[in-house]
Amino acid sequence: MEMAATAPDSPLERAAARASNHRVTDLRARGEPFTWLLGGCLSLGVVMIIGFLLLVLWNGFLTFVPQKIAVVTSKDGKVIAGEAFRAERFRPAPDVLAALTPDERSAVAKGDGMIGRTLYRVANFDLYGEDFKWVIDPDVKSVEYPADMVIVERLEWGPFIGRVEAITLDGKAVEGNDLKAPAVVKAHEEARERWARMREIERDEIGALNHDLEVARLDVRRAELKYGADSPQQRAALTELDRVTKDMQSQFARLTAEVQALRSTSDKYSVTFADIGDREKVVPLANIVRAYRPNALTFGEQVGVYFSRWGEFLTAEPREANTEGGVMPAIFGTLAMTLLMVIVVAPFGVITALYLREYAKQGRLVSFVRISVNNLAGVPSIVYGVFGLGFFAYVVGGTIDSLFFPERLPNPTFGTGGLMWAAFTLALLTVPVVIVATEEALAAVPRSMREGSLACGASKWQTIRNIVLPRAMPGVMTGIILAMARGAGEVAPLMLVGVVKLAPGLPIDGIFPYVHLERSFMHLGFHIFDVGFQSRNSEAGKPMVFVTTVLLITLVAVMNAAAIVIRSRLKRRFAGSQF
Amino acid sequence: MSPATVTTARTGNGISPQLQFGETVTHIKRGQQGIVLDIKNLNLWYGAAQALHDVSLSVEQGMVTSLIGPSGCGKSTLLRCINRMNDLVDNLKITGAISLHGEDIYAKAADVIALRKRMGMVFQKPNPFPMSIFENVVYPLRIDGVRDKTVLQETCERALQGAALWNEVKDRLDQNALGMSGGQQQRLCIARAIAADPEVLLMDEPCSALDPIATAKVEELIHQLSGTYTIVIVTHNMQQAARVSDNTAFMYLGRLIEYGDTEVMFQSPLAERTQDYITGRFG
């Protein structure tokens, strides 16, 4: 109004007047606080993610670093040896305080009333009946790290911590008690080979024999079901069963003899260890996975132990209720299940989305279907597990069993949880993600492209196949990546449809049809749950939880990265597009 | 309902102010080969809104017919009726008839795909497919299942030469078509449209997204193609219509106002509205 009142004449003057007439743009109008709010939210999220990753990676990668063995002497003369596992401060109970000397008590009272304590992993579960011991700080008289302390990772009873008393090779005692002596190292390698051979015989070869026998027995049963008992076919099958049985008995005897021979050889090789209290324990050489003196390792040897433990973790089977050994079957199970899931979910989701977006008449019904699909993503995953078990395993699998494997009943073949049903269940769980992503990708294909193709005389299907689908592929891949990430990390439904605690055999072997999709399998996600919360000693399993988490995250990241690489290749084709 | 169609001699030299709105003045140049497309009393509704009112016009074979008119007058809609591209639109209602060589294309038994194979279409924005230049050109053959390499290569060369693009791209036929310039992309689309030897070439403002040089090239191309192909072109640019076409149809508010010889249309139109439009009084 003021401006109008003064009414400058020339446009320049008017502009100058406008500039001097302060129009206030306050902080809120500039949006500054909102920018801070948005940035703050983002940083909070990033910090949480980085913090989580650091925690997992730090713990995961430190797990296999060889720890020093401390020999702790208490004031009352007790001696324990073990790895310091963790330390904390706690508020002592009255009886703990009562046991302290008056000086110590007043020292505690002067402070915050807390006492420090350290948890030592003393191992030797077979001797002590426990893996861990707490030591409160005022009790400690001295802590030493003697160079001759040995930690032994063995096949049974968990690790052993002590000293080497005697080494027996081929029935004869060896001088020096040196585990690194060439003769001992060589004998150890041979003993491990014998052990591997025994395992191969016991599991694979005898397993194959049992399988042949089972096949013959099932043939008899099938003939009986098909032609009736005492039919010529059944009698023929029975004769065959007799022949197989006899054949098997002779082979079985041969294999058993070989195992016996190996075992008696193995018995001649052993190491006698003594714990810190001088209780002796004889460990067969074949049962020792790894033995070393952590207090006397050079840096190079430490690195060697570190990577050897990682190698074992990645390639071996689990032992000791999964808290030791490797997770190879779980890695394989997770990979196989996720890939199988992608193979199922990708076509299923894409075809559904194609129909919904391209063919279905857009109306209330389609909107309703679309909303329902989106809502499916919100159903608790355990519900899918129940559905998978009830529908896939019991109904579909049960039907398959009664149609194709009647001779095996009542033992289920497909009628129970397995790799295939788990993949189907997860496919169902993740299909909404693929459908939504695909629908959006299809909708984003420019109309001009469809018209261009239709105008060339292409049918609708040709247009979809040649133009629309390739163009929508990056978006579809995004959906598949999201589905994969979700599926690989899902555990709850799997517990119902096929994941087990221990399934050392892979679903692939030399027996026809080579890939056994009906078998139970191990899964890294379930392994984490099992090791962390279901094992005999969750304290011992804790490091494994972190390592397995690192592994699962890595696996998902690798699979996603692969999918992203494929997607960016697809996208590059549309670079320079004007649309 | 059918409006009076006033057919005036070609030499008509004055405006007929007595014309009613909705009446069509027709004074087209006739070709030697007869009529290709015959549109009769075409009405079209998008939902409740009527976009075309009783449009009747016939397209002479081997000639370039341009459709002009202000935005929203229905010229693109009319063009898209010819190859039934409007079928994709929901809530569309059409009455009247369009016949291609005497066959009714809106007959119940008409095969839309076969129909579109007899017509090529070039769109306002160049819309090459995200494939190689070669695959773009031979796309109409691919969808017909042609696998013979020699046939495909010959067609590709012929179409690209027809579209005056061969010399520019002959060394990079396997490169992605999306890497070409806008003008080249549009000529590629023309090559694609003529690859399958259509009877009619429909062009929907083919130069509106191009710079003047590319526009000149496309116009030159239209010149070369006329005679070989029957071309129907929608354009916003009146100079373009004057330069390239034999006959021009002026549409206004969904009605065909005047349809006639381009020279007459731009020198002495018979309808007052045409006069107003081409002299820039509105539109």
PDB file of N, CA and C in Angstrom, chain A residues 102-137:
ATOM      1  N   PRO A 102      38.021 -57.576  55.604  1.00  0.00           N
ATOM      2  CA  PRO A 102      37.455 -56.266  55.997  1.00  0.00           C
ATOM      3  C   PRO A 102      38.000 -55.135  55.113  1.00  0.00           C
ATOM      4  N   ASP A 103      39.290 -55.180  54.774  1.00  0.00           N
ATOM      5  CA  ASP A 103      39.874 -54.134  53.934  1.00  0.00           C
ATOM      6  C   ASP A 103      39.152 -54.055  52.598  1.00  0.00           C
ATOM      7  N   GLU A 104      39.004 -55.225  51.997  1.00  0.00           N
ATOM      8  CA  GLU A 104      38.350 -55.270  50.688  1.00  0.00           C
ATOM      9  C   GLU A 104      36.914 -54.764  50.782  1.00  0.00           C
ATOM     10  N   ARG A 105      36.241 -55.201  51.889  1.00  0.00           N
ATOM     11  CA  ARG A 105      34.841 -54.766  52.060  1.00  0.00           C
ATOM     12  C   ARG A 105      34.751 -53.247  52.141  1.00  0.00           C
ATOM     13  N   SER A 106      35.639 -52.654  52.906  1.00  0.00           N
ATOM     14  CA  SER A 106      35.549 -51.206  53.023  1.00  0.00           C
ATOM     15  C   SER A 106      35.900 -50.539  51.697  1.00  0.00           C
ATOM     16  N   ALA A 107      36.829 -51.191  50.962  1.00  0.00           N
ATOM     17  CA  ALA A 107      37.165 -50.627  49.651  1.00  0.00           C
ATOM     18  C   ALA A 107      35.944 -50.640  48.739  1.00  0.00           C
ATOM     19  N   VAL A 108      35.213 -51.734  48.770  1.00  0.00           N
ATOM     20  CA  VAL A 108      33.994 -51.836  47.961  1.00  0.00           C
ATOM     21  C   VAL A 108      32.976 -50.802  48.416  1.00  0.00           C
ATOM     22  N   ALA A 109      32.814 -50.686  49.748  1.00  0.00           N
ATOM     23  CA  ALA A 109      31.823 -49.755  50.285  1.00  0.00           C
ATOM     24  C   ALA A 109      32.184 -48.316  49.934  1.00  0.00           C
ATOM     25  N   LYS A 110      33.491 -48.027  49.904  1.00  0.00           N
ATOM     26  CA  LYS A 110      33.913 -46.670  49.572  1.00  0.00           C
ATOM     27  C   LYS A 110      33.609 -46.331  48.113  1.00  0.00           C
ATOM     28  N   GLY A 111      33.727 -47.355  47.317  1.00  0.00           N
ATOM     29  CA  GLY A 111      33.406 -47.150  45.891  1.00  0.00           C
ATOM     30  C   GLY A 111      31.900 -47.126  45.695  1.00  0.00           C
ATOM     31  N   ASP A 112      31.459 -47.601  44.555  1.00  0.00           N
ATOM     32  CA  ASP A 112      30.019 -47.576  44.274  1.00  0.00           C
ATOM     33  C   ASP A 112      29.330 -48.850  44.725  1.00  0.00           C
ATOM     34  N   GLY A 113      30.005 -49.666  45.511  1.00  0.00           N
ATOM     35  CA  GLY A 113      29.389 -50.892  46.009  1.00  0.00           C
ATOM     36  C   GLY A 113      29.391 -52.014  44.998  1.00  0.00           C
ATOM     37  N   MET A 114      30.155 -51.850  43.922  1.00  0.00           N
ATOM     38  CA  MET A 114      30.201 -52.883  42.880  1.00  0.00           C
ATOM     39  C   MET A 114      31.565 -53.571  42.911  1.00  0.00           C
ATOM     40  N   ILE A 115      31.577 -54.806  42.468  1.00  0.00           N
ATOM     41  CA  ILE A 115      32.829 -55.544  42.361  1.00  0.00           C
ATOM     42  C   ILE A 115      32.998 -55.975  40.898  1.00  0.00           C
ATOM     43  N   GLY A 116      34.222 -55.970  40.421  1.00  0.00           N
ATOM     44  CA  GLY A 116      34.476 -56.463  39.069  1.00  0.00           C
ATOM     45  C   GLY A 116      34.599 -57.976  39.078  1.00  0.00           C
ATOM     46  N   ARG A 117      34.226 -58.582  38.000  1.00  0.00           N
ATOM     47  CA  ARG A 117      34.433 -60.021  37.876  1.00  0.00           C
ATOM     48  C   ARG A 117      34.716 -60.357  36.416  1.00  0.00           C
ATOM     49  N   THR A 118      35.362 -61.463  36.215  1.00  0.00           N
ATOM     50  CA  THR A 118      35.724 -61.882  34.867  1.00  0.00           C
ATOM     51  C   THR A 118      35.219 -63.296  34.640  1.00  0.00           C
ATOM     52  N   LEU A 119      34.685 -63.501  33.439  1.00  0.00           N
ATOM     53  CA  LEU A 119      34.208 -64.838  33.078  1.00  0.00           C
ATOM     54  C   LEU A 119      35.314 -65.529  32.293  1.00  0.00           C
ATOM     55  N   TYR A 120      35.745 -66.658  32.789  1.00  0.00           N
ATOM     56  CA  TYR A 120      36.784 -67.420  32.093  1.00  0.00           C
ATOM     57  C   TYR A 120      36.165 -68.636  31.430  1.00  0.00           C
ATOM     58  N   ARG A 121      36.590 -68.866  30.199  1.00  0.00           N
ATOM     59  CA  ARG A 121      36.149 -70.084  29.531  1.00  0.00           C
ATOM     60  C   ARG A 121      37.164 -71.161  29.885  1.00  0.00           C
ATOM     61  N   VAL A 122      36.783 -72.036  30.824  1.00  0.00           N
ATOM     62  CA  VAL A 122      37.747 -73.017  31.304  1.00  0.00           C
ATOM     63  C   VAL A 122      37.703 -74.300  30.490  1.00  0.00           C
ATOM     64  N   ALA A 123      36.676 -74.434  29.638  1.00  0.00           N
ATOM     65  CA  ALA A 123      36.546 -75.617  28.775  1.00  0.00           C
ATOM     66  C   ALA A 123      36.534 -76.912  29.591  1.00  0.00           C
ATOM     67  N   ASN A 124      37.063 -78.005  29.041  1.00  0.00           N
ATOM     68  CA  ASN A 124      37.146 -79.291  29.753  1.00  0.00           C
ATOM     69  C   ASN A 124      35.788 -79.696  30.319  1.00  0.00           C
ATOM     70  N   PHE A 125      34.781 -79.636  29.510  1.00  0.00           N
ATOM     71  CA  PHE A 125      33.427 -79.914  29.976  1.00  0.00           C
ATOM     72  C   PHE A 125      33.314 -81.329  30.540  1.00  0.00           C
ATOM     73  N   ASP A 126      34.111 -82.260  29.968  1.00  0.00           N
ATOM     74  CA  ASP A 126      34.046 -83.652  30.424  1.00  0.00           C
ATOM     75  C   ASP A 126      34.592 -83.799  31.842  1.00  0.00           C
ATOM     76  N   LEU A 127      35.506 -82.899  32.253  1.00  0.00           N
ATOM     77  CA  LEU A 127      36.055 -82.991  33.600  1.00  0.00           C
ATOM     78  C   LEU A 127      35.276 -82.143  34.592  1.00  0.00           C
ATOM     79  N   TYR A 128      34.853 -80.935  34.177  1.00  0.00           N
ATOM     80  CA  TYR A 128      34.267 -79.995  35.123  1.00  0.00           C
ATOM     81  C   TYR A 128      32.746 -79.963  35.086  1.00  0.00           C
ATOM     82  N   GLY A 129      32.172 -80.375  33.987  1.00  0.00           N
ATOM     83  CA  GLY A 129      30.713 -80.275  33.876  1.00  0.00           C
ATOM     84  C   GLY A 129      30.238 -78.865  33.603  1.00  0.00           C
ATOM     85  N   GLU A 130      31.155 -77.955  33.361  1.00  0.00           N
ATOM     86  CA  GLU A 130      30.749 -76.592  32.967  1.00  0.00           C
ATOM     87  C   GLU A 130      31.850 -76.015  32.099  1.00  0.00           C
ATOM     88  N   ASP A 131      31.477 -75.056  31.277  1.00  0.00           N
ATOM     89  CA  ASP A 131      32.450 -74.478  30.362  1.00  0.00           C
ATOM     90  C   ASP A 131      33.044 -73.181  30.891  1.00  0.00           C
ATOM     91  N   PHE A 132      32.297 -72.516  31.782  1.00  0.00           N
ATOM     92  CA  PHE A 132      32.683 -71.155  32.171  1.00  0.00           C
ATOM     93  C   PHE A 132      32.765 -71.038  33.684  1.00  0.00           C
ATOM     94  N   LYS A 133      33.636 -70.159  34.137  1.00  0.00           N
ATOM     95  CA  LYS A 133      33.729 -69.873  35.583  1.00  0.00           C
ATOM     96  C   LYS A 133      33.895 -68.380  35.785  1.00  0.00           C
ATOM     97  N   TRP A 134      33.148 -67.847  36.753  1.00  0.00           N
ATOM     98  CA  TRP A 134      33.314 -66.435  37.133  1.00  0.00           C
ATOM     99  C   TRP A 134      34.418 -66.344  38.173  1.00  0.00           C
ATOM    100  N   VAL A 135      35.246 -65.321  38.106  1.00  0.00           N
ATOM    101  CA  VAL A 135      36.228 -65.043  39.153  1.00  0.00           C
ATOM    102  C   VAL A 135      36.070 -63.583  39.530  1.00  0.00           C
ATOM    103  N   ILE A 136      35.825 -63.351  40.838  1.00  0.00           N
ATOM    104  CA  ILE A 136      35.679 -61.938  41.228  1.00  0.00           C
ATOM    105  C   ILE A 136      37.061 -61.356  41.500  1.00  0.00           C
ATOM    106  N   ASP A 137      37.197 -60.100  41.168  1.00  0.00           N
ATOM    107  CA  ASP A 137      38.507 -59.452  41.193  1.00  0.00           C
ATOM    108  C   ASP A 137      39.223 -59.548  42.543  1.00  0.00           C
TER     109      ASP A 137
END
